[in-house]
């Protein structure tokens, strides 16, 4: 029986962890083959992550800054060894694009990759709309060893609510869950890769709080944003399940403290959900919350 090119490609990638795919093919192919989508994303990242933060830091922008710390943040230990997990979020969404290139070939894979890049751009744009209303920050440990020096140098830490880190990782696993189903990936592929993406997303979410880059108040705001902006991909039930899986094996804190953190995350998320039920703009309940929190 003749084996098709597609079947050969599938056999080469099936069974491989997504994290094992090199980011190099993605970096080499995407900027040229998906140039417009890449440039749109690049402009959004610059406008949101750099212009807003450094514009405020250097005094060009007058956007108010709100401290969103919560007493629970002090109960979560600072674990600098989690920084590698925290920083893995970039490869987390780039490695699957390489998998698509290997599975479909660069030309066909680009249609899916453009679709993902457009969602990612929308995420930055939507978060930017909130940041232009209020910038937000929290206390970070004065720790500048290793990779923390780079983090503190390039990140003035004024984009806390909503957390882009959290928003991107939940959007990523939700997008691929949909894509695997829509494009009829094999059952083995769906089972393996959905599990891998979900577990990595939860680990990265935990690390965000362990390395003190975000407060417990930043996480539910990000989950709320994604569930409102992309309701077909990420539903409130997904957010509740995701929160329920965070800190399943807490480090440096008791199981009781971990449960207390999850309860707070769920409470704030449900607060946004209920108070924003009749709002056309997802930002409305978050804006009310952050104004009162100030």
PDB file of C-alpha atoms in Angstrom:
ATOM      1  CA  UNK A   1       0.000   0.000   0.000  1.00  0.00           C
ATOM      2  CA  UNK A   2       1.348   3.418  -0.985  1.00  0.00           C
ATOM      3  CA  UNK A   3       2.109   5.755   1.904  1.00  0.00           C
ATOM      4  CA  UNK A   4       1.194   9.374   1.184  1.00  0.00           C
ATOM      5  CA  UNK A   5       3.461  12.321   1.897  1.00  0.00           C
ATOM      6  CA  UNK A   6       1.073  13.476   4.622  1.00  0.00           C
ATOM      7  CA  UNK A   7       1.169  10.077   6.299  1.00  0.00           C
ATOM      8  CA  UNK A   8       4.958  10.118   6.208  1.00  0.00           C
ATOM      9  CA  UNK A   9       5.026  13.550   7.823  1.00  0.00           C
ATOM     10  CA  UNK A  10       2.572  12.465  10.511  1.00  0.00           C
ATOM     11  CA  UNK A  11       4.619   9.361  11.313  1.00  0.00           C
ATOM     12  CA  UNK A  12       7.737  11.509  11.788  1.00  0.00           C
ATOM     13  CA  UNK A  13       6.178  13.879  14.308  1.00  0.00           C
ATOM     14  CA  UNK A  14       3.671  11.661  16.125  1.00  0.00           C
ATOM     15  CA  UNK A  15       4.820  10.587  19.557  1.00  0.00           C
ATOM     16  CA  UNK A  16       7.340  13.406  19.921  1.00  0.00           C
ATOM     17  CA  UNK A  17       6.827  15.863  22.811  1.00  0.00           C
ATOM     18  CA  UNK A  18       6.045  19.349  21.515  1.00  0.00           C
ATOM     19  CA  UNK A  19       8.851  20.706  23.673  1.00  0.00           C
ATOM     20  CA  UNK A  20      11.318  18.575  21.687  1.00  0.00           C
ATOM     21  CA  UNK A  21      10.719  20.503  18.466  1.00  0.00           C
ATOM     22  CA  UNK A  22      13.406  23.073  17.744  1.00  0.00           C
ATOM     23  CA  UNK A  23      12.276  26.695  17.562  1.00  0.00           C
ATOM     24  CA  UNK A  24      14.676  27.297  14.654  1.00  0.00           C
ATOM     25  CA  UNK A  25      12.334  26.236  11.794  1.00  0.00           C
ATOM     26  CA  UNK A  26       9.683  28.569  13.187  1.00  0.00           C
ATOM     27  CA  UNK A  27      12.119  31.486  13.402  1.00  0.00           C
ATOM     28  CA  UNK A  28      13.408  30.829   9.881  1.00  0.00           C
ATOM     29  CA  UNK A  29      10.063  30.359   8.127  1.00  0.00           C
ATOM     30  CA  UNK A  30       7.462  32.486   9.861  1.00  0.00           C
ATOM     31  CA  UNK A  31       8.903  36.030   9.448  1.00  0.00           C
ATOM     32  CA  UNK A  32       9.059  35.610   5.664  1.00  0.00           C
ATOM     33  CA  UNK A  33       6.122  33.285   4.955  1.00  0.00           C
ATOM     34  CA  UNK A  34       3.753  35.017   7.393  1.00  0.00           C
ATOM     35  CA  UNK A  35       5.279  38.482   7.109  1.00  0.00           C
ATOM     36  CA  UNK A  36       2.130  40.599   7.577  1.00  0.00           C
ATOM     37  CA  UNK A  37       0.900  38.634  10.581  1.00  0.00           C
ATOM     38  CA  UNK A  38       4.381  38.711  12.121  1.00  0.00           C
ATOM     39  CA  UNK A  39       4.709  42.467  11.657  1.00  0.00           C
ATOM     40  CA  UNK A  40       1.276  43.099  13.154  1.00  0.00           C
ATOM     41  CA  UNK A  41       2.237  41.070  16.211  1.00  0.00           C
ATOM     42  CA  UNK A  42       5.617  42.784  16.459  1.00  0.00           C
ATOM     43  CA  UNK A  43       3.999  46.232  16.358  1.00  0.00           C
ATOM     44  CA  UNK A  44       1.521  45.247  19.067  1.00  0.00           C
ATOM     45  CA  UNK A  45       4.245  43.855  21.321  1.00  0.00           C
ATOM     46  CA  UNK A  46       6.328  47.020  20.935  1.00  0.00           C
ATOM     47  CA  UNK A  47       3.326  49.316  21.464  1.00  0.00           C
ATOM     48  CA  UNK A  48       2.039  47.457  24.504  1.00  0.00           C
ATOM     49  CA  UNK A  49       5.012  45.924  26.289  1.00  0.00           C
ATOM     50  CA  UNK A  50       7.679  48.533  25.614  1.00  0.00           C
ATOM     51  CA  UNK A  51       6.065  51.870  24.705  1.00  0.00           C
ATOM     52  CA  UNK A  52       3.524  51.867  27.529  1.00  0.00           C
ATOM     53  CA  UNK A  53       5.937  50.722  30.217  1.00  0.00           C
ATOM     54  CA  UNK A  54       8.981  52.755  29.291  1.00  0.00           C
ATOM     55  CA  UNK A  55       6.821  55.713  28.298  1.00  0.00           C
ATOM     56  CA  UNK A  56       5.555  55.770  31.881  1.00  0.00           C
ATOM     57  CA  UNK A  57       8.953  55.025  33.404  1.00  0.00           C
ATOM     58  CA  UNK A  58      10.603  57.876  31.508  1.00  0.00           C
ATOM     59  CA  UNK A  59       7.778  60.306  32.229  1.00  0.00           C
ATOM     60  CA  UNK A  60       6.249  60.621  28.756  1.00  0.00           C
ATOM     61  CA  UNK A  61       2.918  59.017  29.741  1.00  0.00           C
ATOM     62  CA  UNK A  62       0.700  60.096  32.625  1.00  0.00           C
ATOM     63  CA  UNK A  63      -1.300  56.898  33.066  1.00  0.00           C
ATOM     64  CA  UNK A  64      -2.014  56.224  36.780  1.00  0.00           C
ATOM     65  CA  UNK A  65      -0.285  53.185  38.318  1.00  0.00           C
ATOM     66  CA  UNK A  66      -2.165  50.964  40.770  1.00  0.00           C
ATOM     67  CA  UNK A  67      -0.472  48.553  43.177  1.00  0.00           C
ATOM     68  CA  UNK A  68      -2.406  45.294  43.018  1.00  0.00           C
ATOM     69  CA  UNK A  69      -0.610  43.338  45.746  1.00  0.00           C
ATOM     70  CA  UNK A  70      -2.714  41.085  47.971  1.00  0.00           C
ATOM     71  CA  UNK A  71      -1.856  39.644  51.426  1.00  0.00           C
ATOM     72  CA  UNK A  72      -1.931  36.157  49.906  1.00  0.00           C
ATOM     73  CA  UNK A  73       1.085  37.053  47.762  1.00  0.00           C
ATOM     74  CA  UNK A  74       3.245  36.990  50.874  1.00  0.00           C
ATOM     75  CA  UNK A  75       2.109  33.445  51.637  1.00  0.00           C
ATOM     76  CA  UNK A  76       3.406  32.214  48.285  1.00  0.00           C
ATOM     77  CA  UNK A  77       7.162  31.621  48.609  1.00  0.00           C
ATOM     78  CA  UNK A  78       9.647  33.302  46.307  1.00  0.00           C
ATOM     79  CA  UNK A  79      11.308  30.431  44.432  1.00  0.00           C
ATOM     80  CA  UNK A  80      13.956  31.818  42.057  1.00  0.00           C
ATOM     81  CA  UNK A  81      14.626  28.313  40.724  1.00  0.00           C
ATOM     82  CA  UNK A  82      11.250  28.525  38.965  1.00  0.00           C
ATOM     83  CA  UNK A  83      12.519  31.220  36.614  1.00  0.00           C
ATOM     84  CA  UNK A  84      13.337  28.702  33.862  1.00  0.00           C
ATOM     85  CA  UNK A  85       9.726  27.511  33.871  1.00  0.00           C
ATOM     86  CA  UNK A  86       8.536  31.119  33.858  1.00  0.00           C
ATOM     87  CA  UNK A  87      10.709  31.987  30.847  1.00  0.00           C
ATOM     88  CA  UNK A  88       9.731  28.827  28.964  1.00  0.00           C
ATOM     89  CA  UNK A  89       6.429  30.422  27.959  1.00  0.00           C
ATOM     90  CA  UNK A  90       7.926  31.759  24.698  1.00  0.00           C
ATOM     91  CA  UNK A  91       9.091  28.338  23.522  1.00  0.00           C
ATOM     92  CA  UNK A  92       5.783  27.008  24.842  1.00  0.00           C
ATOM     93  CA  UNK A  93       3.909  28.663  21.977  1.00  0.00           C
ATOM     94  CA  UNK A  94       6.697  28.605  19.383  1.00  0.00           C
ATOM     95  CA  UNK A  95       7.535  24.860  19.490  1.00  0.00           C
ATOM     96  CA  UNK A  96       4.010  23.826  18.394  1.00  0.00           C
ATOM     97  CA  UNK A  97       4.404  26.021  15.315  1.00  0.00           C
ATOM     98  CA  UNK A  98       7.496  24.051  14.367  1.00  0.00           C
ATOM     99  CA  UNK A  99       5.468  20.871  14.828  1.00  0.00           C
ATOM    100  CA  UNK A 100       2.906  22.235  12.353  1.00  0.00           C
ATOM    101  CA  UNK A 101       5.660  23.021   9.855  1.00  0.00           C
ATOM    102  CA  UNK A 102       7.083  19.525  10.188  1.00  0.00           C
ATOM    103  CA  UNK A 103       3.671  17.850  10.003  1.00  0.00           C
ATOM    104  CA  UNK A 104       2.180  19.811   7.104  1.00  0.00           C
ATOM    105  CA  UNK A 105       5.097  21.463   5.352  1.00  0.00           C
ATOM    106  CA  UNK A 106       5.795  25.179   5.617  1.00  0.00           C
ATOM    107  CA  UNK A 107       3.263  26.339   3.027  1.00  0.00           C
ATOM    108  CA  UNK A 108       0.194  24.620   4.455  1.00  0.00           C
ATOM    109  CA  UNK A 109       1.243  25.172   8.070  1.00  0.00           C
ATOM    110  CA  UNK A 110       1.322  28.939   7.532  1.00  0.00           C
ATOM    111  CA  UNK A 111      -2.464  29.205   7.351  1.00  0.00           C
ATOM    112  CA  UNK A 112      -2.712  27.773  10.884  1.00  0.00           C
ATOM    113  CA  UNK A 113       0.233  29.800  12.112  1.00  0.00           C
ATOM    114  CA  UNK A 114      -1.243  33.050  10.775  1.00  0.00           C
ATOM    115  CA  UNK A 115      -4.455  32.175  12.573  1.00  0.00           C
ATOM    116  CA  UNK A 116      -2.540  31.780  15.838  1.00  0.00           C
ATOM    117  CA  UNK A 117      -0.509  34.963  15.349  1.00  0.00           C
ATOM    118  CA  UNK A 118      -3.704  36.951  14.761  1.00  0.00           C
ATOM    119  CA  UNK A 119      -5.153  35.647  18.043  1.00  0.00           C
ATOM    120  CA  UNK A 120      -1.931  36.518  19.823  1.00  0.00           C
ATOM    121  CA  UNK A 121      -1.976  40.023  18.356  1.00  0.00           C
ATOM    122  CA  UNK A 122      -5.552  40.507  19.498  1.00  0.00           C
ATOM    123  CA  UNK A 123      -4.534  39.421  22.999  1.00  0.00           C
ATOM    124  CA  UNK A 124      -1.817  42.081  23.164  1.00  0.00           C
ATOM    125  CA  UNK A 125      -4.159  44.718  21.747  1.00  0.00           C
ATOM    126  CA  UNK A 126      -6.929  43.908  24.217  1.00  0.00           C
ATOM    127  CA  UNK A 127      -4.554  43.884  27.185  1.00  0.00           C
ATOM    128  CA  UNK A 128      -3.135  47.179  25.935  1.00  0.00           C
ATOM    129  CA  UNK A 129      -6.607  48.743  26.054  1.00  0.00           C
ATOM    130  CA  UNK A 130      -6.744  47.922  29.772  1.00  0.00           C
ATOM    131  CA  UNK A 131      -3.193  49.127  30.439  1.00  0.00           C
ATOM    132  CA  UNK A 132      -3.970  52.490  28.854  1.00  0.00           C
ATOM    133  CA  UNK A 133      -6.726  52.906  31.435  1.00  0.00           C
ATOM    134  CA  UNK A 134      -4.536  51.927  34.400  1.00  0.00           C
ATOM    135  CA  UNK A 135      -1.043  50.558  34.601  1.00  0.00           C
ATOM    136  CA  UNK A 136      -0.521  48.171  37.492  1.00  0.00           C
ATOM    137  CA  UNK A 137       2.363  46.797  39.493  1.00  0.00           C
ATOM    138  CA  UNK A 138       3.235  44.822  42.615  1.00  0.00           C
ATOM    139  CA  UNK A 139       6.205  44.460  44.916  1.00  0.00           C
ATOM    140  CA  UNK A 140       9.015  42.314  43.547  1.00  0.00           C
ATOM    141  CA  UNK A 141      11.867  40.928  45.660  1.00  0.00           C
ATOM    142  CA  UNK A 142      15.105  42.841  45.272  1.00  0.00           C
ATOM    143  CA  UNK A 143      16.764  39.864  43.628  1.00  0.00           C
ATOM    144  CA  UNK A 144      18.870  40.403  40.518  1.00  0.00           C
ATOM    145  CA  UNK A 145      20.916  37.223  40.182  1.00  0.00           C
ATOM    146  CA  UNK A 146      21.129  35.322  36.906  1.00  0.00           C
ATOM    147  CA  UNK A 147      18.130  35.706  34.636  1.00  0.00           C
ATOM    148  CA  UNK A 148      16.379  37.998  37.088  1.00  0.00           C
ATOM    149  CA  UNK A 149      18.780  40.782  36.110  1.00  0.00           C
ATOM    150  CA  UNK A 150      17.538  40.577  32.514  1.00  0.00           C
ATOM    151  CA  UNK A 151      13.899  40.351  33.605  1.00  0.00           C
ATOM    152  CA  UNK A 152      14.159  43.437  35.811  1.00  0.00           C
ATOM    153  CA  UNK A 153      16.147  45.347  33.172  1.00  0.00           C
ATOM    154  CA  UNK A 154      13.720  44.796  30.285  1.00  0.00           C
ATOM    155  CA  UNK A 155      10.476  44.695  32.278  1.00  0.00           C
ATOM    156  CA  UNK A 156       9.606  47.808  34.329  1.00  0.00           C
ATOM    157  CA  UNK A 157       6.785  45.689  35.752  1.00  0.00           C
ATOM    158  CA  UNK A 158       3.829  47.942  35.052  1.00  0.00           C
ATOM    159  CA  UNK A 159       1.567  45.523  33.143  1.00  0.00           C
ATOM    160  CA  UNK A 160       0.209  43.326  35.897  1.00  0.00           C
ATOM    161  CA  UNK A 161      -3.573  43.360  35.381  1.00  0.00           C
ATOM    162  CA  UNK A 162      -4.267  41.424  33.236  1.00  0.00           C
ATOM    163  CA  UNK A 163      -1.236  39.133  33.139  1.00  0.00           C
ATOM    164  CA  UNK A 164      -0.141  38.634  29.529  1.00  0.00           C
ATOM    165  CA  UNK A 165       1.866  35.618  30.648  1.00  0.00           C
ATOM    166  CA  UNK A 166      -1.281  33.887  31.867  1.00  0.00           C
ATOM    167  CA  UNK A 167      -3.409  35.074  28.965  1.00  0.00           C
ATOM    168  CA  UNK A 168      -1.000  33.730  26.342  1.00  0.00           C
ATOM    169  CA  UNK A 169      -0.500  30.292  27.868  1.00  0.00           C
ATOM    170  CA  UNK A 170      -4.225  29.573  28.290  1.00  0.00           C
ATOM    171  CA  UNK A 171      -4.940  30.904  24.808  1.00  0.00           C
ATOM    172  CA  UNK A 172      -2.191  28.683  23.401  1.00  0.00           C
ATOM    173  CA  UNK A 173      -3.443  25.387  24.789  1.00  0.00           C
ATOM    174  CA  UNK A 174      -7.028  26.363  23.957  1.00  0.00           C
ATOM    175  CA  UNK A 175      -6.141  27.202  20.359  1.00  0.00           C
ATOM    176  CA  UNK A 176      -4.320  23.931  19.762  1.00  0.00           C
ATOM    177  CA  UNK A 177      -7.062  21.935  21.453  1.00  0.00           C
ATOM    178  CA  UNK A 178      -9.444  23.425  18.893  1.00  0.00           C
ATOM    179  CA  UNK A 179      -7.013  23.010  15.990  1.00  0.00           C
ATOM    180  CA  UNK A 180      -6.276  19.353  16.764  1.00  0.00           C
ATOM    181  CA  UNK A 181      -9.998  18.635  16.706  1.00  0.00           C
ATOM    182  CA  UNK A 182     -10.861  20.734  13.660  1.00  0.00           C
ATOM    183  CA  UNK A 183      -8.007  19.420  11.517  1.00  0.00           C
ATOM    184  CA  UNK A 184      -8.642  15.837  12.597  1.00  0.00           C
ATOM    185  CA  UNK A 185      -5.329  15.037  14.234  1.00  0.00           C
ATOM    186  CA  UNK A 186      -4.989  11.424  15.285  1.00  0.00           C
ATOM    187  CA  UNK A 187      -6.402  10.401  18.655  1.00  0.00           C
ATOM    188  CA  UNK A 188      -2.882   9.625  19.860  1.00  0.00           C
ATOM    189  CA  UNK A 189      -1.670  13.093  18.879  1.00  0.00           C
ATOM    190  CA  UNK A 190      -4.619  14.825  20.512  1.00  0.00           C
ATOM    191  CA  UNK A 191      -4.265  12.847  23.721  1.00  0.00           C
ATOM    192  CA  UNK A 192      -0.514  13.377  24.037  1.00  0.00           C
ATOM    193  CA  UNK A 193      -0.243  17.004  22.977  1.00  0.00           C
ATOM    194  CA  UNK A 194      -3.336  18.325  24.715  1.00  0.00           C
ATOM    195  CA  UNK A 195      -2.091  16.801  27.950  1.00  0.00           C
ATOM    196  CA  UNK A 196       1.405  18.216  27.466  1.00  0.00           C
ATOM    197  CA  UNK A 197       0.209  21.727  26.640  1.00  0.00           C
ATOM    198  CA  UNK A 198      -2.229  21.812  29.534  1.00  0.00           C
ATOM    199  CA  UNK A 199       0.242  20.567  32.127  1.00  0.00           C
ATOM    200  CA  UNK A 200       2.920  22.982  30.912  1.00  0.00           C
ATOM    201  CA  UNK A 201       0.438  25.863  31.005  1.00  0.00           C
ATOM    202  CA  UNK A 202      -0.452  25.096  34.621  1.00  0.00           C
ATOM    203  CA  UNK A 203       3.241  24.806  35.576  1.00  0.00           C
ATOM    204  CA  UNK A 204       4.000  28.166  33.957  1.00  0.00           C
ATOM    205  CA  UNK A 205       1.006  29.749  35.705  1.00  0.00           C
ATOM    206  CA  UNK A 206       2.312  28.497  39.055  1.00  0.00           C
ATOM    207  CA  UNK A 207       5.785  29.853  38.255  1.00  0.00           C
ATOM    208  CA  UNK A 208       4.388  33.324  37.531  1.00  0.00           C
ATOM    209  CA  UNK A 209       3.399  33.569  41.194  1.00  0.00           C
ATOM    210  CA  UNK A 210       6.458  31.752  42.540  1.00  0.00           C
ATOM    211  CA  UNK A 211       8.869  34.220  40.898  1.00  0.00           C
ATOM    212  CA  UNK A 212       6.724  37.199  41.982  1.00  0.00           C
ATOM    213  CA  UNK A 213       6.115  38.584  38.511  1.00  0.00           C
ATOM    214  CA  UNK A 214       2.395  38.771  39.222  1.00  0.00           C
ATOM    215  CA  UNK A 215      -0.045  38.971  42.098  1.00  0.00           C
ATOM    216  CA  UNK A 216      -2.910  36.590  42.731  1.00  0.00           C
ATOM    217  CA  UNK A 217      -5.130  39.419  41.444  1.00  0.00           C
ATOM    218  CA  UNK A 218      -3.469  39.391  38.014  1.00  0.00           C
ATOM    219  CA  UNK A 219      -4.300  35.777  37.148  1.00  0.00           C
ATOM    220  CA  UNK A 220      -8.125  35.900  37.251  1.00  0.00           C
ATOM    221  CA  UNK A 221      -8.134  39.147  35.257  1.00  0.00           C
ATOM    222  CA  UNK A 222      -6.196  37.400  32.468  1.00  0.00           C
ATOM    223  CA  UNK A 223      -8.474  34.357  32.527  1.00  0.00           C
ATOM    224  CA  UNK A 224     -11.502  36.636  32.395  1.00  0.00           C
ATOM    225  CA  UNK A 225     -10.125  38.583  29.441  1.00  0.00           C
ATOM    226  CA  UNK A 226      -9.489  35.421  27.414  1.00  0.00           C
ATOM    227  CA  UNK A 227     -12.868  33.909  28.252  1.00  0.00           C
ATOM    228  CA  UNK A 228     -14.625  37.104  27.110  1.00  0.00           C
ATOM    229  CA  UNK A 229     -12.517  37.909  24.042  1.00  0.00           C
ATOM    230  CA  UNK A 230     -12.311  34.294  22.789  1.00  0.00           C
ATOM    231  CA  UNK A 231     -15.474  32.625  24.175  1.00  0.00           C
ATOM    232  CA  UNK A 232     -15.411  29.880  21.541  1.00  0.00           C
ATOM    233  CA  UNK A 233     -11.925  28.814  22.598  1.00  0.00           C
ATOM    234  CA  UNK A 234     -11.882  29.358  26.357  1.00  0.00           C
ATOM    235  CA  UNK A 235     -15.066  29.125  28.401  1.00  0.00           C
ATOM    236  CA  UNK A 236     -15.714  29.960  32.073  1.00  0.00           C
ATOM    237  CA  UNK A 237     -15.694  26.234  32.827  1.00  0.00           C
ATOM    238  CA  UNK A 238     -12.167  26.081  31.367  1.00  0.00           C
ATOM    239  CA  UNK A 239     -11.079  28.923  33.650  1.00  0.00           C
ATOM    240  CA  UNK A 240     -12.579  27.225  36.712  1.00  0.00           C
ATOM    241  CA  UNK A 241     -10.853  23.953  35.812  1.00  0.00           C
ATOM    242  CA  UNK A 242      -7.535  25.709  35.204  1.00  0.00           C
ATOM    243  CA  UNK A 243      -7.663  27.451  38.583  1.00  0.00           C
ATOM    244  CA  UNK A 244      -8.535  24.159  40.226  1.00  0.00           C
ATOM    245  CA  UNK A 245      -5.363  22.571  38.843  1.00  0.00           C
ATOM    246  CA  UNK A 246      -2.980  25.292  39.983  1.00  0.00           C
ATOM    247  CA  UNK A 247      -0.662  24.476  42.893  1.00  0.00           C
ATOM    248  CA  UNK A 248      -1.807  20.852  42.929  1.00  0.00           C
ATOM    249  CA  UNK A 249       1.601  20.021  44.393  1.00  0.00           C
ATOM    250  CA  UNK A 250       2.569  23.228  46.210  1.00  0.00           C
ATOM    251  CA  UNK A 251       6.189  23.925  46.990  1.00  0.00           C
ATOM    252  CA  UNK A 252       7.254  25.898  50.046  1.00  0.00           C
ATOM    253  CA  UNK A 253       3.701  26.317  51.302  1.00  0.00           C
ATOM    254  CA  UNK A 254       1.043  24.126  52.834  1.00  0.00           C
ATOM    255  CA  UNK A 255      -1.805  22.495  50.977  1.00  0.00           C
ATOM    256  CA  UNK A 256      -4.130  24.735  53.001  1.00  0.00           C
ATOM    257  CA  UNK A 257      -2.394  27.865  51.700  1.00  0.00           C
ATOM    258  CA  UNK A 258      -2.552  26.538  48.141  1.00  0.00           C
ATOM    259  CA  UNK A 259      -6.289  25.966  48.566  1.00  0.00           C
ATOM    260  CA  UNK A 260      -6.661  29.503  49.913  1.00  0.00           C
ATOM    261  CA  UNK A 261      -4.898  30.864  46.810  1.00  0.00           C
ATOM    262  CA  UNK A 262      -7.164  28.865  44.482  1.00  0.00           C
ATOM    263  CA  UNK A 263     -10.239  30.091  46.367  1.00  0.00           C
ATOM    264  CA  UNK A 264      -9.154  33.693  45.898  1.00  0.00           C
ATOM    265  CA  UNK A 265      -8.419  33.209  42.196  1.00  0.00           C
ATOM    266  CA  UNK A 266     -11.835  31.648  41.693  1.00  0.00           C
ATOM    267  CA  UNK A 267     -13.612  34.318  43.747  1.00  0.00           C
ATOM    268  CA  UNK A 268     -12.103  37.194  41.755  1.00  0.00           C
ATOM    269  CA  UNK A 269     -12.724  35.450  38.425  1.00  0.00           C
ATOM    270  CA  UNK A 270     -16.365  34.799  39.295  1.00  0.00           C
ATOM    271  CA  UNK A 271     -16.691  38.388  40.518  1.00  0.00           C
ATOM    272  CA  UNK A 272     -15.567  39.653  37.095  1.00  0.00           C
ATOM    273  CA  UNK A 273     -17.861  37.166  35.378  1.00  0.00           C
ATOM    274  CA  UNK A 274     -20.950  38.158  37.354  1.00  0.00           C
ATOM    275  CA  UNK A 275     -20.347  41.902  37.375  1.00  0.00           C
ATOM    276  CA  UNK A 276     -19.508  41.944  33.669  1.00  0.00           C
ATOM    277  CA  UNK A 277     -22.468  39.828  32.576  1.00  0.00           C
ATOM    278  CA  UNK A 278     -24.279  42.806  31.069  1.00  0.00           C
ATOM    279  CA  UNK A 279     -21.260  44.804  29.913  1.00  0.00           C
ATOM    280  CA  UNK A 280     -20.350  44.924  26.232  1.00  0.00           C
ATOM    281  CA  UNK A 281     -16.699  45.626  27.003  1.00  0.00           C
ATOM    282  CA  UNK A 282     -14.799  42.963  28.955  1.00  0.00           C
ATOM    283  CA  UNK A 283     -12.757  45.710  30.599  1.00  0.00           C
ATOM    284  CA  UNK A 284     -15.707  47.242  32.449  1.00  0.00           C
ATOM    285  CA  UNK A 285     -15.705  45.058  35.606  1.00  0.00           C
ATOM    286  CA  UNK A 286     -11.905  45.012  35.679  1.00  0.00           C
ATOM    287  CA  UNK A 287     -11.811  48.800  35.412  1.00  0.00           C
ATOM    288  CA  UNK A 288     -14.295  49.140  38.262  1.00  0.00           C
ATOM    289  CA  UNK A 289     -12.315  46.682  40.353  1.00  0.00           C
ATOM    290  CA  UNK A 290      -8.930  48.319  39.812  1.00  0.00           C
ATOM    291  CA  UNK A 291     -10.341  51.811  40.455  1.00  0.00           C
ATOM    292  CA  UNK A 292     -11.755  50.656  43.787  1.00  0.00           C
ATOM    293  CA  UNK A 293      -8.594  48.685  44.606  1.00  0.00           C
ATOM    294  CA  UNK A 294      -6.508  51.813  44.160  1.00  0.00           C
TER     295      UNK A 294
END
